[in-house]
PDB file of C-alpha atoms in Angstrom:
ATOM      1  CA  MET A   1       0.066   0.116  -0.248  1.00  0.00           C
ATOM      2  CA  ASN A   2       1.407   3.697  -0.949  1.00  0.00           C
ATOM      3  CA  TYR A   3       2.455   4.842   2.471  1.00  0.00           C
ATOM      4  CA  ASN A   4       1.185   8.552   1.812  1.00  0.00           C
ATOM      5  CA  LEU A   5      -2.379   6.668   1.016  1.00  0.00           C
ATOM      6  CA  PHE A   6      -1.751   4.265   4.118  1.00  0.00           C
ATOM      7  CA  SER A   7      -1.200   7.557   6.529  1.00  0.00           C
ATOM      8  CA  LEU A   8      -4.770   9.298   5.635  1.00  0.00           C
ATOM      9  CA  PHE A   9      -6.383   6.132   6.111  1.00  0.00           C
ATOM     10  CA  ILE A  10      -5.057   6.209   9.864  1.00  0.00           C
ATOM     11  CA  VAL A  11      -5.705   9.670  10.361  1.00  0.00           C
ATOM     12  CA  VAL A  12      -9.352   9.247   9.004  1.00  0.00           C
ATOM     13  CA  LEU A  13     -10.135   6.096  11.163  1.00  0.00           C
ATOM     14  CA  LEU A  14      -8.950   8.412  14.548  1.00  0.00           C
ATOM     15  CA  THR A  15     -11.028  11.229  13.770  1.00  0.00           C
ATOM     16  CA  SER A  16     -13.660   9.025  13.349  1.00  0.00           C
ATOM     17  CA  PHE A  17     -12.900   6.876  16.477  1.00  0.00           C
ATOM     18  CA  GLY A  18     -12.952  10.375  18.507  1.00  0.00           C
ATOM     19  CA  ARG A  19     -16.202  11.810  16.814  1.00  0.00           C
ATOM     20  CA  LEU A  20     -17.925   8.188  18.206  1.00  0.00           C
ATOM     21  CA  SER A  21     -16.206   9.202  21.643  1.00  0.00           C
ATOM     22  CA  ASN A  22     -17.390  12.420  21.679  1.00  0.00           C
ATOM     23  CA  THR A  23     -21.118  11.436  21.335  1.00  0.00           C
ATOM     24  CA  THR A  24     -20.813   8.681  24.519  1.00  0.00           C
ATOM     25  CA  LYS A  25     -21.971  10.109  28.007  1.00  0.00           C
ATOM     26  CA  PRO A  26     -18.723  11.151  30.286  1.00  0.00           C
ATOM     27  CA  LYS A  27     -17.973   8.782  33.116  1.00  0.00           C
ATOM     28  CA  ASP A  28     -18.755  11.083  35.756  1.00  0.00           C
ATOM     29  CA  ALA A  29     -22.128  11.987  34.280  1.00  0.00           C
ATOM     30  CA  PRO A  30     -24.908  11.353  36.614  1.00  0.00           C
ATOM     31  CA  VAL A  31     -27.309   8.512  35.584  1.00  0.00           C
ATOM     32  CA  THR A  32     -31.109   9.615  35.327  1.00  0.00           C
ATOM     33  CA  ALA A  33     -34.025   7.891  37.930  1.00  0.00           C
ATOM     34  CA  ILE A  34     -35.568   6.898  33.940  1.00  0.00           C
ATOM     35  CA  GLU A  35     -31.994   5.684  32.733  1.00  0.00           C
ATOM     36  CA  ASN A  36     -32.149   3.521  35.673  1.00  0.00           C
ATOM     37  CA  PRO A  37     -35.286   2.365  37.068  1.00  0.00           C
ATOM     38  CA  ALA A  38     -33.774  -0.447  39.197  1.00  0.00           C
ATOM     39  CA  SER A  39     -31.952   1.830  41.091  1.00  0.00           C
ATOM     40  CA  GLY A  40     -33.471   1.994  44.722  1.00  0.00           C
ATOM     41  CA  ALA A  41     -35.406   4.693  45.723  1.00  0.00           C
ATOM     42  CA  LEU A  42     -33.069   6.197  48.140  1.00  0.00           C
ATOM     43  CA  ALA A  43     -30.000   6.044  45.207  1.00  0.00           C
ATOM     44  CA  VAL A  44     -32.505   8.211  43.371  1.00  0.00           C
ATOM     45  CA  TYR A  45     -33.576  10.294  46.417  1.00  0.00           C
ATOM     46  CA  LYS A  46     -30.303  11.149  46.765  1.00  0.00           C
ATOM     47  CA  MET A  47     -29.586  12.335  42.845  1.00  0.00           C
ATOM     48  CA  LEU A  48     -32.314  14.935  43.395  1.00  0.00           C
ATOM     49  CA  ASP A  49     -31.427  18.418  42.688  1.00  0.00           C
ATOM     50  CA  ALA A  50     -33.362  20.408  44.997  1.00  0.00           C
ATOM     51  CA  ASN A  51     -33.369  23.592  42.904  1.00  0.00           C
ATOM     52  CA  SER A  52     -33.628  25.771  46.090  1.00  0.00           C
ATOM     53  CA  PHE A  53     -37.339  23.938  47.414  1.00  0.00           C
ATOM     54  CA  SER A  54     -37.322  21.761  50.198  1.00  0.00           C
ATOM     55  CA  MET A  55     -37.105  18.154  49.881  1.00  0.00           C
ATOM     56  CA  PRO A  56     -40.071  15.952  49.710  1.00  0.00           C
ATOM     57  CA  ASN A  57     -40.270  12.885  52.705  1.00  0.00           C
ATOM     58  CA  PRO A  58     -38.293   9.679  51.693  1.00  0.00           C
ATOM     59  CA  GLU A  59     -41.212   7.308  52.495  1.00  0.00           C
ATOM     60  CA  SER A  60     -43.792   9.472  50.293  1.00  0.00           C
ATOM     61  CA  PHE A  61     -40.950   9.805  47.544  1.00  0.00           C
ATOM     62  CA  SER A  62     -40.211   6.027  48.062  1.00  0.00           C
ATOM     63  CA  GLU A  63     -43.755   5.216  47.554  1.00  0.00           C
ATOM     64  CA  ALA A  64     -44.740   7.272  44.420  1.00  0.00           C
ATOM     65  CA  LEU A  65     -41.619   6.374  42.758  1.00  0.00           C
ATOM     66  CA  GLU A  66     -42.573   2.590  42.919  1.00  0.00           C
ATOM     67  CA  GLY A  67     -45.834   3.639  41.469  1.00  0.00           C
ATOM     68  CA  PHE A  68     -44.394   6.048  38.807  1.00  0.00           C
ATOM     69  CA  TYR A  69     -42.034   2.826  37.643  1.00  0.00           C
ATOM     70  CA  ALA A  70     -45.253   0.605  37.553  1.00  0.00           C
ATOM     71  CA  LEU A  71     -47.166   2.991  35.625  1.00  0.00           C
ATOM     72  CA  LYS A  72     -44.881   3.916  33.419  1.00  0.00           C
ATOM     73  CA  GLN A  73     -44.234   0.429  32.562  1.00  0.00           C
ATOM     74  CA  LYS A  74     -47.863  -0.435  31.897  1.00  0.00           C
ATOM     75  CA  GLY A  75     -48.424   2.425  29.772  1.00  0.00           C
ATOM     76  CA  ILE A  76     -50.807   4.272  31.913  1.00  0.00           C
ATOM     77  CA  ILE A  77     -48.480   7.149  32.245  1.00  0.00           C
ATOM     78  CA  GLN A  78     -46.455   8.609  29.642  1.00  0.00           C
ATOM     79  CA  LYS A  79     -44.590  11.505  30.723  1.00  0.00           C
ATOM     80  CA  ASP A  80     -41.477  11.202  32.898  1.00  0.00           C
ATOM     81  CA  ILE A  81     -42.745  13.774  35.729  1.00  0.00           C
ATOM     82  CA  LEU A  82     -43.996  13.078  39.170  1.00  0.00           C
ATOM     83  CA  THR A  83     -46.323  15.248  41.307  1.00  0.00           C
ATOM     84  CA  LEU A  84     -46.012  13.887  44.928  1.00  0.00           C
ATOM     85  CA  ILE A  85     -48.886  15.816  47.240  1.00  0.00           C
ATOM     86  CA  ASP A  86     -47.732  14.660  50.510  1.00  0.00           C
ATOM     87  CA  PHE A  87     -51.536  14.920  53.416  1.00  0.00           C
ATOM     88  CA  SER A  88     -49.060  13.985  56.123  1.00  0.00           C
ATOM     89  CA  LYS A  89     -47.782  17.404  56.059  1.00  0.00           C
ATOM     90  CA  SER A  90     -49.409  20.768  57.607  1.00  0.00           C
ATOM     91  CA  ALA A  91     -51.749  22.189  54.768  1.00  0.00           C
ATOM     92  CA  ASN A  92     -49.554  25.603  56.107  1.00  0.00           C
ATOM     93  CA  THR A  93     -46.458  23.919  54.544  1.00  0.00           C
ATOM     94  CA  LYS A  94     -45.529  23.398  50.889  1.00  0.00           C
ATOM     95  CA  ARG A  95     -46.122  19.949  50.614  1.00  0.00           C
ATOM     96  CA  LEU A  96     -47.042  19.476  46.705  1.00  0.00           C
ATOM     97  CA  TRP A  97     -43.823  18.674  44.524  1.00  0.00           C
ATOM     98  CA  VAL A  98     -43.200  18.421  40.684  1.00  0.00           C
ATOM     99  CA  ILE A  99     -40.305  16.547  39.549  1.00  0.00           C
ATOM    100  CA  ASP A 100     -38.642  15.956  36.530  1.00  0.00           C
ATOM    101  CA  LEU A 101     -37.051  12.366  37.161  1.00  0.00           C
ATOM    102  CA  LYS A 102     -35.669  12.559  33.236  1.00  0.00           C
ATOM    103  CA  ALA A 103     -33.502  15.555  34.705  1.00  0.00           C
ATOM    104  CA  ASN A 104     -33.425  14.630  38.349  1.00  0.00           C
ATOM    105  CA  LYS A 105     -34.728  17.796  39.390  1.00  0.00           C
ATOM    106  CA  ILE A 106     -37.305  19.676  41.301  1.00  0.00           C
ATOM    107  CA  LEU A 107     -39.542  22.087  39.170  1.00  0.00           C
ATOM    108  CA  PHE A 108     -42.319  23.174  41.596  1.00  0.00           C
ATOM    109  CA  ASN A 109     -43.099  23.136  45.558  1.00  0.00           C
ATOM    110  CA  THR A 110     -45.678  24.868  46.887  1.00  0.00           C
ATOM    111  CA  LEU A 111     -48.810  24.999  48.861  1.00  0.00           C
ATOM    112  CA  VAL A 112     -51.893  22.749  47.944  1.00  0.00           C
ATOM    113  CA  ALA A 113     -55.220  22.196  49.807  1.00  0.00           C
ATOM    114  CA  HIS A 114     -57.232  19.253  50.564  1.00  0.00           C
ATOM    115  CA  GLY A 115     -61.328  19.142  51.200  1.00  0.00           C
ATOM    116  CA  ARG A 116     -62.836  21.025  53.586  1.00  0.00           C
ATOM    117  CA  ASN A 117     -64.633  17.857  55.204  1.00  0.00           C
ATOM    118  CA  THR A 118     -61.003  16.085  55.093  1.00  0.00           C
ATOM    119  CA  GLY A 119     -59.708  17.982  57.800  1.00  0.00           C
ATOM    120  CA  GLU A 120     -58.869  21.725  59.336  1.00  0.00           C
ATOM    121  CA  GLU A 121     -54.630  21.965  59.113  1.00  0.00           C
ATOM    122  CA  TYR A 122     -54.067  18.236  58.862  1.00  0.00           C
ATOM    123  CA  ALA A 123     -56.009  15.945  56.432  1.00  0.00           C
ATOM    124  CA  GLN A 124     -57.570  13.016  58.249  1.00  0.00           C
ATOM    125  CA  THR A 125     -60.076  11.334  56.691  1.00  0.00           C
ATOM    126  CA  PHE A 126     -60.716  10.766  52.726  1.00  0.00           C
ATOM    127  CA  SER A 127     -63.408   9.689  50.405  1.00  0.00           C
ATOM    128  CA  ASN A 128     -64.269   8.504  47.036  1.00  0.00           C
ATOM    129  CA  ALA A 129     -67.966   9.477  46.834  1.00  0.00           C
ATOM    130  CA  ALA A 130     -69.575  12.459  45.167  1.00  0.00           C
ATOM    131  CA  GLU A 131     -70.600  15.523  47.400  1.00  0.00           C
ATOM    132  CA  SER A 132     -68.004  13.729  50.416  1.00  0.00           C
ATOM    133  CA  PHE A 133     -66.064  17.105  50.018  1.00  0.00           C
ATOM    134  CA  LYS A 134     -63.195  14.892  50.955  1.00  0.00           C
ATOM    135  CA  SER A 135     -59.775  14.317  48.826  1.00  0.00           C
ATOM    136  CA  SER A 136     -58.967  10.951  47.685  1.00  0.00           C
ATOM    137  CA  LEU A 137     -55.629   9.399  48.030  1.00  0.00           C
ATOM    138  CA  GLY A 138     -53.342   7.314  45.406  1.00  0.00           C
ATOM    139  CA  PHE A 139     -52.478   7.705  42.442  1.00  0.00           C
ATOM    140  CA  TYR A 140     -53.815   9.564  39.178  1.00  0.00           C
ATOM    141  CA  ALA A 141     -53.091   9.878  35.663  1.00  0.00           C
ATOM    142  CA  THR A 142     -53.131  13.313  34.440  1.00  0.00           C
ATOM    143  CA  GLY A 143     -55.911  14.453  31.880  1.00  0.00           C
ATOM    144  CA  GLU A 144     -56.652  17.495  29.703  1.00  0.00           C
ATOM    145  CA  ILE A 145     -57.127  21.119  30.307  1.00  0.00           C
ATOM    146  CA  TYR A 146     -60.233  23.175  30.126  1.00  0.00           C
ATOM    147  CA  ASN A 147     -61.477  26.423  31.860  1.00  0.00           C
ATOM    148  CA  GLY A 148     -64.172  26.137  34.265  1.00  0.00           C
ATOM    149  CA  LYS A 149     -65.626  28.031  36.949  1.00  0.00           C
ATOM    150  CA  HIS A 150     -62.107  28.353  38.343  1.00  0.00           C
ATOM    151  CA  GLY A 151     -60.848  29.269  35.856  1.00  0.00           C
ATOM    152  CA  LEU A 152     -57.548  26.876  33.748  1.00  0.00           C
ATOM    153  CA  SER A 153     -58.269  23.241  35.344  1.00  0.00           C
ATOM    154  CA  LEU A 154     -56.324  19.775  34.784  1.00  0.00           C
ATOM    155  CA  ARG A 155     -58.661  17.157  34.885  1.00  0.00           C
ATOM    156  CA  LEU A 156     -57.442  14.030  36.724  1.00  0.00           C
ATOM    157  CA  ASP A 157     -58.542  10.215  36.565  1.00  0.00           C
ATOM    158  CA  GLY A 158     -57.996   8.185  39.169  1.00  0.00           C
ATOM    159  CA  LEU A 159     -56.976   5.106  39.012  1.00  0.00           C
ATOM    160  CA  GLU A 160     -57.245   3.005  42.093  1.00  0.00           C
ATOM    161  CA  LYS A 161     -60.890   1.251  41.909  1.00  0.00           C
ATOM    162  CA  GLY A 162     -63.021   2.565  45.097  1.00  0.00           C
ATOM    163  CA  ILE A 163     -60.357   4.771  46.732  1.00  0.00           C
ATOM    164  CA  ASN A 164     -60.064   7.676  43.856  1.00  0.00           C
ATOM    165  CA  ASP A 165     -61.938   6.611  40.575  1.00  0.00           C
ATOM    166  CA  HIS A 166     -64.601   8.331  40.357  1.00  0.00           C
ATOM    167  CA  ALA A 167     -62.276  12.078  40.701  1.00  0.00           C
ATOM    168  CA  ARG A 168     -63.419  12.689  37.058  1.00  0.00           C
ATOM    169  CA  GLU A 169     -67.388  12.140  37.919  1.00  0.00           C
ATOM    170  CA  ARG A 170     -66.963  14.221  41.182  1.00  0.00           C
ATOM    171  CA  SER A 171     -64.803  16.567  39.047  1.00  0.00           C
ATOM    172  CA  VAL A 172     -62.087  16.650  41.476  1.00  0.00           C
ATOM    173  CA  VAL A 173     -59.125  18.930  39.025  1.00  0.00           C
ATOM    174  CA  VAL A 174     -56.174  20.375  39.656  1.00  0.00           C
ATOM    175  CA  HIS A 175     -57.052  24.627  39.406  1.00  0.00           C
ATOM    176  CA  GLY A 176     -56.261  28.082  40.741  1.00  0.00           C
ATOM    177  CA  ALA A 177     -57.921  29.472  44.476  1.00  0.00           C
ATOM    178  CA  ASP A 178     -57.031  32.378  46.189  1.00  0.00           C
ATOM    179  CA  TYR A 179     -57.223  30.734  49.643  1.00  0.00           C
ATOM    180  CA  VAL A 180     -54.361  28.534  48.776  1.00  0.00           C
ATOM    181  CA  SER A 181     -51.731  31.747  49.615  1.00  0.00           C
ATOM    182  CA  GLU A 182     -49.287  32.357  52.721  1.00  0.00           C
ATOM    183  CA  SER A 183     -52.189  35.932  52.827  1.00  0.00           C
ATOM    184  CA  PHE A 184     -54.776  33.372  53.628  1.00  0.00           C
ATOM    185  CA  ILE A 185     -52.801  31.483  56.294  1.00  0.00           C
ATOM    186  CA  LYS A 186     -51.952  34.998  57.719  1.00  0.00           C
ATOM    187  CA  GLY A 187     -55.213  35.734  57.912  1.00  0.00           C
ATOM    188  CA  ASN A 188     -56.920  32.209  58.999  1.00  0.00           C
ATOM    189  CA  LYS A 189     -54.731  30.711  61.066  1.00  0.00           C
ATOM    190  CA  ARG A 190     -54.410  27.852  58.129  1.00  0.00           C
ATOM    191  CA  LEU A 191     -54.629  27.507  54.132  1.00  0.00           C
ATOM    192  CA  GLY A 192     -58.061  27.174  52.729  1.00  0.00           C
ATOM    193  CA  ARG A 193     -59.868  24.031  51.933  1.00  0.00           C
ATOM    194  CA  SER A 194     -61.339  22.643  48.752  1.00  0.00           C
ATOM    195  CA  GLN A 195     -64.385  20.760  47.669  1.00  0.00           C
ATOM    196  CA  GLY A 196     -61.915  17.579  47.298  1.00  0.00           C
ATOM    197  CA  CYS A 197     -59.873  19.391  44.608  1.00  0.00           C
ATOM    198  CA  PRO A 198     -56.046  19.412  44.942  1.00  0.00           C
ATOM    199  CA  ALA A 199     -56.167  23.216  44.635  1.00  0.00           C
ATOM    200  CA  ILE A 200     -52.968  25.293  43.961  1.00  0.00           C
ATOM    201  CA  PRO A 201     -52.077  29.375  44.560  1.00  0.00           C
ATOM    202  CA  VAL A 202     -53.303  30.964  41.266  1.00  0.00           C
ATOM    203  CA  GLU A 203     -49.607  32.493  40.308  1.00  0.00           C
ATOM    204  CA  MET A 204     -48.142  29.002  39.879  1.00  0.00           C
ATOM    205  CA  ASN A 205     -51.727  26.835  38.529  1.00  0.00           C
ATOM    206  CA  GLU A 206     -50.778  27.878  34.635  1.00  0.00           C
ATOM    207  CA  LYS A 207     -47.399  26.952  34.501  1.00  0.00           C
ATOM    208  CA  ILE A 208     -47.863  23.756  36.978  1.00  0.00           C
ATOM    209  CA  ILE A 209     -50.733  22.769  34.567  1.00  0.00           C
ATOM    210  CA  GLU A 210     -48.714  23.230  31.359  1.00  0.00           C
ATOM    211  CA  VAL A 211     -45.661  20.906  32.839  1.00  0.00           C
ATOM    212  CA  ILE A 212     -48.087  18.170  34.316  1.00  0.00           C
ATOM    213  CA  LYS A 213     -50.680  17.558  31.584  1.00  0.00           C
ATOM    214  CA  ASP A 214     -51.387  15.116  29.427  1.00  0.00           C
ATOM    215  CA  LYS A 215     -50.481  11.472  31.489  1.00  0.00           C
ATOM    216  CA  SER A 216     -48.496  12.294  34.044  1.00  0.00           C
ATOM    217  CA  CYS A 217     -48.683  10.956  37.215  1.00  0.00           C
ATOM    218  CA  LEU A 218     -49.834  12.291  40.220  1.00  0.00           C
ATOM    219  CA  PHE A 219     -49.628  10.870  43.675  1.00  0.00           C
ATOM    220  CA  ILE A 220     -51.094  11.626  46.870  1.00  0.00           C
ATOM    221  CA  PHE A 221     -50.072  10.399  49.869  1.00  0.00           C
ATOM    222  CA  HIS A 222     -51.157   9.496  53.212  1.00  0.00           C
ATOM    223  CA  PRO A 223     -49.658   6.970  55.861  1.00  0.00           C
ATOM    224  CA  SER A 224     -53.411   5.974  56.251  1.00  0.00           C
ATOM    225  CA  ARG A 225     -53.268   5.035  52.724  1.00  0.00           C
ATOM    226  CA  ASN A 226     -54.652   1.324  51.746  1.00  0.00           C
ATOM    227  CA  GLN A 227     -52.243  -0.334  48.916  1.00  0.00           C
ATOM    228  CA  SER A 228     -54.683  -3.199  47.979  1.00  0.00           C
ATOM    229  CA  ALA A 229     -56.372  -1.392  44.834  1.00  0.00           C
ATOM    230  CA  PHE A 230     -53.162  -0.125  43.579  1.00  0.00           C
ATOM    231  CA  ARG A 231     -51.370  -3.240  44.046  1.00  0.00           C
ATOM    232  CA  LYS A 232     -54.522  -4.988  42.164  1.00  0.00           C
ATOM    233  CA  LEU A 233     -54.161  -2.473  39.124  1.00  0.00           C
ATOM    234  CA  ILE A 234     -50.227  -3.538  38.530  1.00  0.00           C
ATOM    235  CA  SER A 235     -50.376  -6.891  38.995  1.00  0.00           C
TER     236      SER A 235
END
């Protein structure tokens, strides 16, 4: 082989290899929760970028993440977005998190209301019944946006039979409300309450709905939650 031709071949080969190497993920780049769903919940929890927000409790996050993976595998949800609401916490604290599991980052952390018959400052009792004015626990798939009596709103489909599957017919939706605010807490010693909807601050409403709409996972946690209906769903 001609020496000059052979040299040209080596240069082309090395250049091609360099390009291929640059397309691979750096060894020290963090692995996301979506890339490695087998990761334990604690490992994923430690990878989360809090983004200046508070972190959810590991217990509620672990239960939410387990359900997210199961629902994603079955195709019931489609986005890599997880909304976690922890009703074990005081209504006067920011107990809703929207988490991007692909980027390992908390996008939002804000106040959220529970139903008027679910409790005062703390959520205590829950129901799937119409006109109960109570919140329902468990896993939901987010639905479509519409404009209703509360303005821009997001429909929810409860996934657990007997626990939250009447959410759509009960009009349990995500919407903004004036009574979900720090000023309301200051004047009333507690956050306002809804008719069962996970109502959020008006100024956060459009931003959050736009991110979580159309088949993302929403989970409402409380230590009293019975997981049997969810186990049947994913079995």
